[in-house]
Amino acid sequence: MSKPLLGLSMMPEADFVSAILPLLQNNSVDVLEWSFDTFYDVIEPEWLSGLLDFYADNNRLLGHGVYYSLFDARWNERQGIWLKKLKKECANRKYNHITEHFGFMNTENFHQGVPLPVPMHPLTLQIGKDRLKRLQDAVEIPVGVENLAFSFSIDDVKEQGVFLDQLVEDIEGFLILDLHNIYCQSCNFGVSMQEIIKLYPLEKVKEIHLSGGSWQESAYAKKPVRRDTHDDRIPDEIVEMLPEVLSQCQNLEYIVIERLGHTLSAESDKLFFFADFNRVKEIISKSEDRSEDKKVWNRRIGVDSKPVEDMVLYDEQIKLTKMLFDESSVAKVKNEAFQYFKPENWDEEMIMTAQQIIKKWNPY
């Protein structure tokens, strides 16, 4: 019998390494997750390579992609290059699995992008399945997808679990259930976390992400907007419901805590970080044992030679991103006659939030 392994999302900043060193020294970090594509064109410091290789050699390294973009409606050269680099990365270093984010990023400067949600539609599902199959074709280990924090509407929130379930079906993939992402949706749309969680195929959850975030002042003098900024401690509401979530996710293998590398310089931040880590560790120790008879994964491939594309959706993605970047009025966004996106149903606050996110991370 076994319990989920507890780990950290590895950050290369000196403050982060200094902060987690005590946890590494006392062997508390069972597993590391590494966003490999953030270093595709950067030479790893020797200490970082050594640490990642140590975890890889002990079958304790997870790969988490950031920039592939599963739902770009037009297949582009950078995605092909990304997959070639992934093949090389997996040939050089052993990962237990590879994951990516739900959503699309099609700005020119994609290395500073953030994913935006796509509506559930037969076409968007077909595009996502195609991109995911290409990812699976590039590696010989399981592939999964993480739920997205940002949503334009309550419809996005309610559809995402079903969408993800169907998305990973063809490759026998799995899900990362990011509980802070769920927390953001719960706060921003007034729905309980458990109500949202029950919409997900929990039997497919192999990994859970835990993190903190921040509050953004409302543009409409309403309640503040919750943002997934990974720069603060894990909210008590998430920690308190974690035992219940663990009992519902019977195929869970990993729990990973995320924190941005430059946010742990103050001694108080480190102490809170250690406290969160130890609280989660204790919850895991008290959780029920799981059978070590893991579900047998059968690698499925079968990629069509020609990528699935749709130029109407592609043009809409470009137009939407540009409108958000240009800070078009909320009324103009809501009145735009899109075929696939339904901005007339979007929350005004979330449109304003998307504009701020795009303006910060997606410079043209």
mmCIF file of C-alpha atoms in Angstrom:
data_model
loop_
_atom_site.group_PDB
_atom_site.id
_atom_site.type_symbol
_atom_site.label_atom_id
_atom_site.label_comp_id
_atom_site.label_asym_id
_atom_site.label_seq_id
_atom_site.Cartn_x
_atom_site.Cartn_y
_atom_site.Cartn_z
ATOM 1 C CA MET A 1 0.000 0.000 0.000
ATOM 2 C CA SER A 2 1.199 3.541 -0.694
ATOM 3 C CA LYS A 3 0.375 7.237 -0.387
ATOM 4 C CA PRO A 4 0.811 10.119 -2.849
ATOM 5 C CA LEU A 5 4.320 11.540 -3.116
ATOM 6 C CA LEU A 6 4.798 15.172 -2.061
ATOM 7 C CA GLY A 7 6.987 17.437 -4.147
ATOM 8 C CA LEU A 8 7.775 20.911 -5.390
ATOM 9 C CA SER A 9 7.695 22.716 -8.692
ATOM 10 C CA MET A 10 11.386 23.481 -9.196
ATOM 11 C CA MET A 11 12.407 27.098 -9.731
ATOM 12 C CA PRO A 12 15.939 28.152 -10.774
ATOM 13 C CA GLU A 13 16.133 31.388 -8.751
ATOM 14 C CA ALA A 14 18.701 31.602 -5.950
ATOM 15 C CA ASP A 15 16.068 32.666 -3.379
ATOM 16 C CA PHE A 16 13.987 29.587 -4.118
ATOM 17 C CA VAL A 17 16.923 27.180 -3.929
ATOM 18 C CA SER A 18 18.060 28.732 -0.672
ATOM 19 C CA ALA A 19 14.569 28.463 0.771
ATOM 20 C CA ILE A 20 13.990 24.795 -0.093
ATOM 21 C CA LEU A 21 17.499 23.613 0.790
ATOM 22 C CA PRO A 22 16.476 22.395 4.287
ATOM 23 C CA LEU A 23 13.684 20.321 2.725
ATOM 24 C CA LEU A 24 16.102 18.796 0.229
ATOM 25 C CA GLN A 25 18.699 18.088 2.900
ATOM 26 C CA ASN A 26 16.281 16.154 5.104
ATOM 27 C CA ASN A 27 14.856 14.221 2.113
ATOM 28 C CA SER A 28 11.374 15.671 2.514
ATOM 29 C CA VAL A 29 10.909 16.396 -1.191
ATOM 30 C CA ASP A 30 9.727 13.104 -2.681
ATOM 31 C CA VAL A 31 9.430 14.388 -6.233
ATOM 32 C CA LEU A 32 10.370 17.416 -8.346
ATOM 33 C CA GLU A 33 8.373 18.911 -11.184
ATOM 34 C CA TRP A 34 10.342 20.815 -13.820
ATOM 35 C CA SER A 35 9.007 23.170 -16.493
ATOM 36 C CA PHE A 36 11.507 21.948 -19.035
ATOM 37 C CA ASP A 37 10.516 24.277 -21.873
ATOM 38 C CA THR A 38 11.381 27.386 -19.855
ATOM 39 C CA PHE A 39 15.017 26.304 -20.330
ATOM 40 C CA TYR A 40 14.839 25.092 -23.931
ATOM 41 C CA ASP A 41 17.245 27.791 -25.093
ATOM 42 C CA VAL A 42 19.129 28.329 -21.836
ATOM 43 C CA ILE A 43 22.144 26.481 -20.486
ATOM 44 C CA GLU A 44 21.272 24.915 -17.148
ATOM 45 C CA PRO A 45 23.566 25.747 -14.222
ATOM 46 C CA GLU A 46 25.557 22.706 -13.159
ATOM 47 C CA TRP A 47 23.854 22.523 -9.760
ATOM 48 C CA LEU A 48 20.400 22.539 -11.390
ATOM 49 C CA SER A 49 21.290 19.821 -13.886
ATOM 50 C CA GLY A 50 22.715 17.721 -11.085
ATOM 51 C CA LEU A 51 19.595 18.079 -8.953
ATOM 52 C CA LEU A 52 17.196 17.317 -11.806
ATOM 53 C CA ASP A 53 19.293 14.359 -12.933
ATOM 54 C CA PHE A 54 19.341 12.981 -9.388
ATOM 55 C CA TYR A 55 15.544 12.974 -9.221
ATOM 56 C CA ALA A 56 15.291 11.625 -12.764
ATOM 57 C CA ASP A 57 17.677 8.760 -11.993
ATOM 58 C CA ASN A 58 15.479 7.834 -9.036
ATOM 59 C CA ASN A 59 12.224 7.923 -11.045
ATOM 60 C CA ARG A 60 11.068 11.040 -9.219
ATOM 61 C CA LEU A 61 11.021 13.747 -11.917
ATOM 62 C CA LEU A 62 7.863 15.117 -13.557
ATOM 63 C CA GLY A 63 7.829 17.272 -16.702
ATOM 64 C CA HIS A 64 5.454 20.230 -16.918
ATOM 65 C CA GLY A 65 5.201 22.135 -20.208
ATOM 66 C CA VAL A 66 4.186 25.771 -20.476
ATOM 67 C CA TYR A 67 4.468 26.935 -24.079
ATOM 68 C CA TYR A 68 3.151 24.204 -26.398
ATOM 69 C CA SER A 69 -0.372 25.696 -26.585
ATOM 70 C CA LEU A 70 -2.875 22.905 -27.100
ATOM 71 C CA PHE A 71 -5.625 24.920 -28.745
ATOM 72 C CA ASP A 72 -3.989 27.198 -31.299
ATOM 73 C CA ALA A 73 -6.322 26.777 -34.251
ATOM 74 C CA ARG A 74 -3.473 26.946 -36.757
ATOM 75 C CA TRP A 75 -0.555 24.548 -36.467
ATOM 76 C CA ASN A 76 2.651 26.546 -36.582
ATOM 77 C CA GLU A 77 6.360 25.949 -36.891
ATOM 78 C CA ARG A 78 7.148 26.757 -33.277
ATOM 79 C CA GLN A 79 4.927 23.899 -32.074
ATOM 80 C CA GLY A 80 6.834 21.475 -34.304
ATOM 81 C CA ILE A 81 10.127 22.816 -32.956
ATOM 82 C CA TRP A 82 8.777 22.522 -29.406
ATOM 83 C CA LEU A 83 8.015 18.827 -29.952
ATOM 84 C CA LYS A 84 11.479 18.152 -31.412
ATOM 85 C CA LYS A 85 13.070 19.767 -28.365
ATOM 86 C CA LEU A 86 10.804 17.715 -26.109
ATOM 87 C CA LYS A 87 11.986 14.492 -27.779
ATOM 88 C CA LYS A 88 15.578 15.522 -27.148
ATOM 89 C CA GLU A 89 14.814 16.485 -23.559
ATOM 90 C CA CYS A 90 13.188 13.112 -22.831
ATOM 91 C CA ALA A 91 16.094 11.278 -24.489
ATOM 92 C CA ASN A 92 18.555 13.083 -22.210
ATOM 93 C CA ARG A 93 16.578 12.978 -18.968
ATOM 94 C CA LYS A 94 14.039 10.482 -17.628
ATOM 95 C CA TYR A 95 10.629 11.905 -16.760
ATOM 96 C CA ASN A 96 7.765 9.934 -15.207
ATOM 97 C CA HIS A 97 5.242 11.852 -17.288
ATOM 98 C CA ILE A 98 4.708 15.066 -19.269
ATOM 99 C CA THR A 99 1.888 17.577 -18.791
ATOM 100 C CA GLU A 100 0.617 20.758 -20.436
ATOM 101 C CA HIS A 101 -1.924 23.483 -19.743
ATOM 102 C CA PHE A 102 -5.456 23.767 -21.056
ATOM 103 C CA GLY A 103 -5.974 26.814 -23.302
ATOM 104 C CA PHE A 104 -4.332 28.699 -26.179
ATOM 105 C CA MET A 105 -1.544 31.270 -26.591
ATOM 106 C CA ASN A 106 -1.019 32.644 -30.063
ATOM 107 C CA THR A 107 0.771 35.928 -29.490
ATOM 108 C CA GLU A 108 3.965 36.575 -31.401
ATOM 109 C CA ASN A 109 5.992 36.691 -28.191
ATOM 110 C CA PHE A 110 4.653 33.366 -26.959
ATOM 111 C CA HIS A 111 7.437 32.886 -24.402
ATOM 112 C CA GLN A 112 5.720 35.581 -22.335
ATOM 113 C CA GLY A 113 2.231 34.272 -22.979
ATOM 114 C CA VAL A 114 -0.505 33.035 -20.709
ATOM 115 C CA PRO A 115 -3.186 30.565 -21.825
ATOM 116 C CA LEU A 116 -6.736 31.759 -22.427
ATOM 117 C CA PRO A 117 -9.744 29.405 -22.349
ATOM 118 C CA VAL A 118 -11.474 28.065 -25.434
ATOM 119 C CA PRO A 119 -15.195 27.296 -25.653
ATOM 120 C CA MET A 120 -16.266 23.672 -25.647
ATOM 121 C CA HIS A 121 -17.184 22.861 -29.236
ATOM 122 C CA PRO A 122 -16.668 19.800 -31.474
ATOM 123 C CA LEU A 123 -14.057 21.728 -33.458
ATOM 124 C CA THR A 124 -12.045 22.976 -30.475
ATOM 125 C CA LEU A 125 -12.136 19.465 -29.020
ATOM 126 C CA GLN A 126 -10.883 18.037 -32.319
ATOM 127 C CA ILE A 127 -8.006 20.542 -32.421
ATOM 128 C CA GLY A 128 -7.061 19.828 -28.805
ATOM 129 C CA LYS A 129 -7.109 16.071 -29.384
ATOM 130 C CA ASP A 130 -4.893 16.486 -32.451
ATOM 131 C CA ARG A 131 -2.303 18.562 -30.581
ATOM 132 C CA LEU A 132 -2.348 16.184 -27.629
ATOM 133 C CA LYS A 133 -1.841 13.174 -29.920
ATOM 134 C CA ARG A 134 1.180 14.906 -31.449
ATOM 135 C CA LEU A 135 2.572 15.484 -27.986
ATOM 136 C CA GLN A 136 2.003 11.832 -27.081
ATOM 137 C CA ASP A 137 3.598 10.726 -30.352
ATOM 138 C CA ALA A 138 6.766 12.601 -29.331
ATOM 139 C CA VAL A 139 7.228 10.758 -26.007
ATOM 140 C CA GLU A 140 6.878 7.225 -24.682
ATOM 141 C CA ILE A 141 5.540 8.184 -21.257
ATOM 142 C CA PRO A 142 2.040 9.207 -20.105
ATOM 143 C CA VAL A 143 0.760 12.667 -21.022
ATOM 144 C CA GLY A 144 -1.683 14.780 -19.028
ATOM 145 C CA VAL A 145 -3.371 18.185 -18.977
ATOM 146 C CA GLU A 146 -3.847 20.723 -16.169
ATOM 147 C CA ASN A 147 -7.081 22.615 -15.574
ATOM 148 C CA LEU A 148 -6.998 26.369 -16.178
ATOM 149 C CA ALA A 149 -7.600 29.024 -13.518
ATOM 150 C CA PHE A 150 -8.863 31.839 -15.693
ATOM 151 C CA SER A 151 -12.408 31.699 -17.053
ATOM 152 C CA PHE A 152 -14.467 34.289 -18.888
ATOM 153 C CA SER A 153 -17.794 32.928 -17.685
ATOM 154 C CA ILE A 154 -19.529 30.450 -15.439
ATOM 155 C CA ASP A 155 -20.045 28.338 -18.565
ATOM 156 C CA ASP A 156 -16.255 28.011 -18.917
ATOM 157 C CA VAL A 157 -16.085 26.860 -15.307
ATOM 158 C CA LYS A 158 -18.832 24.268 -15.644
ATOM 159 C CA GLU A 159 -17.615 22.893 -18.978
ATOM 160 C CA GLN A 160 -13.936 22.476 -18.247
ATOM 161 C CA GLY A 161 -14.127 19.166 -16.385
ATOM 162 C CA VAL A 162 -16.150 17.507 -19.157
ATOM 163 C CA PHE A 163 -13.930 19.100 -21.789
ATOM 164 C CA LEU A 164 -10.761 17.750 -20.158
ATOM 165 C CA ASP A 165 -12.319 14.303 -19.735
ATOM 166 C CA GLN A 166 -13.006 14.050 -23.466
ATOM 167 C CA LEU A 167 -9.730 15.736 -24.409
ATOM 168 C CA VAL A 168 -7.431 13.101 -22.854
ATOM 169 C CA GLU A 169 -9.608 10.115 -23.773
ATOM 170 C CA ASP A 170 -7.952 9.153 -27.076
ATOM 171 C CA ILE A 171 -4.432 8.959 -25.609
ATOM 172 C CA GLU A 172 -5.536 7.400 -22.308
ATOM 173 C CA GLY A 173 -4.196 10.524 -20.662
ATOM 174 C CA PHE A 174 -4.639 11.913 -17.165
ATOM 175 C CA LEU A 175 -5.371 15.183 -15.376
ATOM 176 C CA ILE A 176 -3.564 17.541 -13.042
ATOM 177 C CA LEU A 177 -6.178 18.970 -10.707
ATOM 178 C CA ASP A 178 -4.891 22.382 -9.647
ATOM 179 C CA LEU A 179 -6.867 23.224 -6.517
ATOM 180 C CA HIS A 180 -5.887 26.881 -6.450
ATOM 181 C CA ASN A 181 -7.185 27.206 -10.003
ATOM 182 C CA ILE A 182 -10.468 25.767 -8.749
ATOM 183 C CA TYR A 183 -10.318 28.175 -5.799
ATOM 184 C CA CYS A 184 -9.963 31.130 -8.187
ATOM 185 C CA GLN A 185 -13.057 30.029 -10.102
ATOM 186 C CA SER A 186 -14.956 29.462 -6.875
ATOM 187 C CA CYS A 187 -14.167 32.966 -5.615
ATOM 188 C CA ASN A 188 -14.757 34.721 -8.925
ATOM 189 C CA PHE A 189 -18.040 33.034 -9.842
ATOM 190 C CA GLY A 190 -19.592 32.310 -6.460
ATOM 191 C CA VAL A 191 -19.624 28.519 -6.779
ATOM 192 C CA SER A 192 -18.309 26.201 -4.067
ATOM 193 C CA MET A 193 -15.028 24.407 -4.735
ATOM 194 C CA GLN A 194 -16.588 21.001 -4.162
ATOM 195 C CA GLU A 195 -19.389 21.790 -6.616
ATOM 196 C CA ILE A 196 -16.764 22.525 -9.280
ATOM 197 C CA ILE A 197 -14.557 19.566 -8.371
ATOM 198 C CA LYS A 198 -17.404 17.078 -8.709
ATOM 199 C CA LEU A 199 -17.698 18.105 -12.385
ATOM 200 C CA TYR A 200 -14.243 16.617 -13.052
ATOM 201 C CA PRO A 201 -13.433 12.962 -13.847
ATOM 202 C CA LEU A 202 -11.601 12.434 -10.552
ATOM 203 C CA GLU A 203 -10.628 8.872 -11.485
ATOM 204 C CA LYS A 204 -8.314 10.441 -14.085
ATOM 205 C CA VAL A 205 -6.537 12.725 -11.605
ATOM 206 C CA LYS A 206 -2.945 11.557 -11.236
ATOM 207 C CA GLU A 207 -1.476 14.755 -9.812
ATOM 208 C CA ILE A 208 -2.670 17.673 -7.683
ATOM 209 C CA HIS A 209 -1.182 21.170 -7.692
ATOM 210 C CA LEU A 210 -1.314 23.398 -4.632
ATOM 211 C CA SER A 211 -0.353 27.067 -4.533
ATOM 212 C CA GLY A 212 -1.342 30.510 -3.347
ATOM 213 C CA GLY A 213 -2.262 33.646 -5.205
ATOM 214 C CA SER A 214 -3.380 37.236 -4.820
ATOM 215 C CA TRP A 215 -6.407 39.504 -4.860
ATOM 216 C CA GLN A 216 -6.952 42.119 -7.554
ATOM 217 C CA GLU A 217 -9.131 45.133 -6.834
ATOM 218 C CA SER A 218 -12.439 45.056 -8.675
ATOM 219 C CA ALA A 219 -12.851 47.483 -11.572
ATOM 220 C CA TYR A 220 -16.552 47.696 -10.679
ATOM 221 C CA ALA A 221 -16.249 48.257 -6.924
ATOM 222 C CA LYS A 222 -17.400 44.694 -6.338
ATOM 223 C CA LYS A 223 -15.621 41.882 -4.523
ATOM 224 C CA PRO A 224 -11.934 41.505 -5.494
ATOM 225 C CA VAL A 225 -10.830 39.109 -8.228
ATOM 226 C CA ARG A 226 -8.774 36.069 -7.243
ATOM 227 C CA ARG A 227 -5.659 35.571 -9.375
ATOM 228 C CA ASP A 228 -3.431 32.484 -9.707
ATOM 229 C CA THR A 229 -0.140 34.285 -9.135
ATOM 230 C CA HIS A 230 1.797 31.634 -7.153
ATOM 231 C CA ASP A 231 3.244 34.289 -4.843
ATOM 232 C CA ASP A 232 1.675 33.605 -1.450
ATOM 233 C CA ARG A 233 0.818 30.801 0.897
ATOM 234 C CA ILE A 234 -1.835 28.162 0.202
ATOM 235 C CA PRO A 235 -5.278 29.402 1.344
ATOM 236 C CA ASP A 236 -6.668 27.655 4.417
ATOM 237 C CA GLU A 237 -9.830 26.736 2.491
ATOM 238 C CA ILE A 238 -7.755 24.586 0.123
ATOM 239 C CA VAL A 239 -5.754 22.894 2.863
ATOM 240 C CA GLU A 240 -8.887 22.172 4.869
ATOM 241 C CA MET A 241 -10.639 20.436 1.986
ATOM 242 C CA LEU A 242 -7.553 18.527 0.822
ATOM 243 C CA PRO A 243 -8.338 15.342 2.844
ATOM 244 C CA GLU A 244 -11.736 15.079 1.163
ATOM 245 C CA VAL A 245 -10.225 15.604 -2.290
ATOM 246 C CA LEU A 246 -7.577 12.939 -1.627
ATOM 247 C CA SER A 247 -10.273 10.447 -0.738
ATOM 248 C CA GLN A 248 -12.035 11.167 -4.035
ATOM 249 C CA CYS A 249 -8.947 10.810 -6.256
ATOM 250 C CA GLN A 250 -8.134 7.122 -5.976
ATOM 251 C CA ASN A 251 -5.495 7.118 -8.737
ATOM 252 C CA LEU A 252 -3.589 10.095 -7.336
ATOM 253 C CA GLU A 253 0.197 9.634 -7.300
ATOM 254 C CA TYR A 254 1.691 13.102 -6.797
ATOM 255 C CA ILE A 255 0.980 16.347 -4.942
ATOM 256 C CA VAL A 256 3.117 19.289 -6.060
ATOM 257 C CA ILE A 257 3.367 22.680 -4.338
ATOM 258 C CA GLU A 258 4.033 25.644 -6.631
ATOM 259 C CA ARG A 259 5.668 28.943 -5.694
ATOM 260 C CA LEU A 260 7.410 31.531 -7.869
ATOM 261 C CA GLY A 261 11.147 31.553 -7.291
ATOM 262 C CA HIS A 262 11.534 35.258 -6.514
ATOM 263 C CA THR A 263 8.832 35.339 -3.819
ATOM 264 C CA LEU A 264 10.715 33.605 -1.003
ATOM 265 C CA SER A 265 13.385 36.156 -0.108
ATOM 266 C CA ALA A 266 11.844 37.282 3.203
ATOM 267 C CA GLU A 267 12.311 35.050 6.237
ATOM 268 C CA SER A 268 8.578 35.228 7.022
ATOM 269 C CA ASP A 269 7.755 33.949 3.535
ATOM 270 C CA LYS A 270 10.073 30.980 4.027
ATOM 271 C CA LEU A 271 8.490 30.132 7.367
ATOM 272 C CA PHE A 272 4.983 30.213 5.886
ATOM 273 C CA PHE A 273 6.192 28.096 2.960
ATOM 274 C CA PHE A 274 7.636 25.456 5.321
ATOM 275 C CA ALA A 275 4.423 25.535 7.379
ATOM 276 C CA ASP A 276 2.334 24.892 4.261
ATOM 277 C CA PHE A 277 4.629 22.079 3.166
ATOM 278 C CA ASN A 278 4.441 20.393 6.562
ATOM 279 C CA ARG A 279 0.642 20.792 6.792
ATOM 280 C CA VAL A 280 0.252 19.050 3.444
ATOM 281 C CA LYS A 281 2.760 16.378 4.442
ATOM 282 C CA GLU A 282 0.774 15.624 7.592
ATOM 283 C CA ILE A 283 -2.500 15.403 5.648
ATOM 284 C CA ILE A 284 -0.920 12.905 3.269
ATOM 285 C CA SER A 285 0.414 10.823 6.158
ATOM 286 C CA LYS A 286 -3.101 10.614 7.626
ATOM 287 C CA SER A 287 -4.764 9.799 4.307
ATOM 288 C CA GLU A 288 -5.854 6.307 3.451
ATOM 289 C CA ASP A 289 -3.373 3.933 1.878
ATOM 290 C CA ARG A 290 -3.810 3.242 -1.816
ATOM 291 C CA SER A 291 -3.331 0.058 -3.709
ATOM 292 C CA GLU A 292 0.062 -0.175 -5.399
ATOM 293 C CA ASP A 293 -1.624 -1.900 -8.328
ATOM 294 C CA LYS A 294 -1.541 1.117 -10.597
ATOM 295 C CA LYS A 295 -3.739 1.340 -13.646
ATOM 296 C CA VAL A 296 -1.863 -0.094 -16.612
ATOM 297 C CA TRP A 297 -1.180 2.626 -19.174
ATOM 298 C CA ASN A 298 -1.300 1.663 -22.820
ATOM 299 C CA ARG A 299 0.436 4.118 -25.110
ATOM 300 C CA ARG A 300 -1.848 5.106 -27.952
ATOM 301 C CA ILE A 301 -0.643 6.866 -31.067
ATOM 302 C CA GLY A 302 -2.074 7.410 -34.499
ATOM 303 C CA VAL A 303 -1.514 10.972 -35.594
ATOM 304 C CA ASP A 304 -2.856 12.154 -38.933
ATOM 305 C CA SER A 305 -0.155 13.553 -41.191
ATOM 306 C CA LYS A 306 -2.008 16.832 -41.606
ATOM 307 C CA PRO A 307 -2.744 18.843 -38.439
ATOM 308 C CA VAL A 308 -6.337 19.822 -37.717
ATOM 309 C CA GLU A 309 -6.782 23.532 -38.365
ATOM 310 C CA ASP A 310 -9.557 26.085 -38.678
ATOM 311 C CA MET A 311 -8.771 29.543 -40.023
ATOM 312 C CA VAL A 312 -12.013 31.088 -38.760
ATOM 313 C CA LEU A 313 -11.220 30.088 -35.189
ATOM 314 C CA TYR A 314 -7.582 31.112 -35.674
ATOM 315 C CA ASP A 315 -8.626 34.589 -36.824
ATOM 316 C CA GLU A 316 -10.964 34.852 -33.838
ATOM 317 C CA GLN A 317 -8.169 33.886 -31.441
ATOM 318 C CA ILE A 318 -5.895 36.528 -32.954
ATOM 319 C CA LYS A 319 -8.641 39.147 -32.909
ATOM 320 C CA LEU A 320 -9.646 38.421 -29.319
ATOM 321 C CA THR A 321 -6.064 38.545 -28.057
ATOM 322 C CA LYS A 322 -5.468 41.834 -29.895
ATOM 323 C CA MET A 323 -8.695 43.374 -28.581
ATOM 324 C CA LEU A 324 -7.698 42.456 -25.031
ATOM 325 C CA PHE A 325 -4.186 43.806 -25.538
ATOM 326 C CA ASP A 326 -5.501 47.057 -27.019
ATOM 327 C CA GLU A 327 -7.863 47.409 -24.037
ATOM 328 C CA SER A 328 -10.956 47.629 -26.186
ATOM 329 C CA SER A 329 -13.993 48.618 -24.150
ATOM 330 C CA VAL A 330 -15.836 45.850 -22.364
ATOM 331 C CA ALA A 331 -18.941 46.714 -24.378
ATOM 332 C CA LYS A 332 -17.025 46.377 -27.648
ATOM 333 C CA VAL A 333 -15.669 42.964 -26.646
ATOM 334 C CA LYS A 334 -19.091 41.733 -25.540
ATOM 335 C CA ASN A 335 -20.699 42.952 -28.769
ATOM 336 C CA GLU A 336 -18.117 41.429 -31.107
ATOM 337 C CA ALA A 337 -19.735 38.946 -33.490
ATOM 338 C CA PHE A 338 -17.556 35.883 -33.043
ATOM 339 C CA GLN A 339 -18.583 32.493 -34.390
ATOM 340 C CA TYR A 340 -16.928 30.340 -31.724
ATOM 341 C CA PHE A 341 -16.393 32.633 -28.748
ATOM 342 C CA LYS A 342 -19.512 33.867 -26.963
ATOM 343 C CA PRO A 343 -18.408 37.159 -25.369
ATOM 344 C CA GLU A 344 -21.993 38.282 -24.834
ATOM 345 C CA ASN A 345 -22.061 35.741 -21.974
ATOM 346 C CA TRP A 346 -18.741 36.795 -20.446
ATOM 347 C CA ASP A 347 -18.367 38.447 -17.076
ATOM 348 C CA GLU A 348 -17.310 42.093 -17.397
ATOM 349 C CA GLU A 349 -14.857 41.753 -14.524
ATOM 350 C CA MET A 350 -13.167 38.811 -16.200
ATOM 351 C CA ILE A 351 -12.777 40.713 -19.467
ATOM 352 C CA MET A 352 -11.018 43.507 -17.560
ATOM 353 C CA THR A 353 -8.855 40.934 -15.784
ATOM 354 C CA ALA A 354 -7.903 39.313 -19.083
ATOM 355 C CA GLN A 355 -6.855 42.709 -20.410
ATOM 356 C CA GLN A 356 -4.525 43.211 -17.460
ATOM 357 C CA ILE A 357 -3.041 39.734 -17.822
ATOM 358 C CA ILE A 358 -2.521 40.115 -21.574
ATOM 359 C CA LYS A 359 -1.030 43.584 -21.162
ATOM 360 C CA LYS A 360 1.500 42.287 -18.643
ATOM 361 C CA TRP A 361 2.499 39.010 -20.257
ATOM 362 C CA ASN A 362 1.711 39.231 -23.963
ATOM 363 C CA PRO A 363 3.562 42.274 -25.349
ATOM 364 C CA TYR A 364 3.387 42.411 -29.144
#
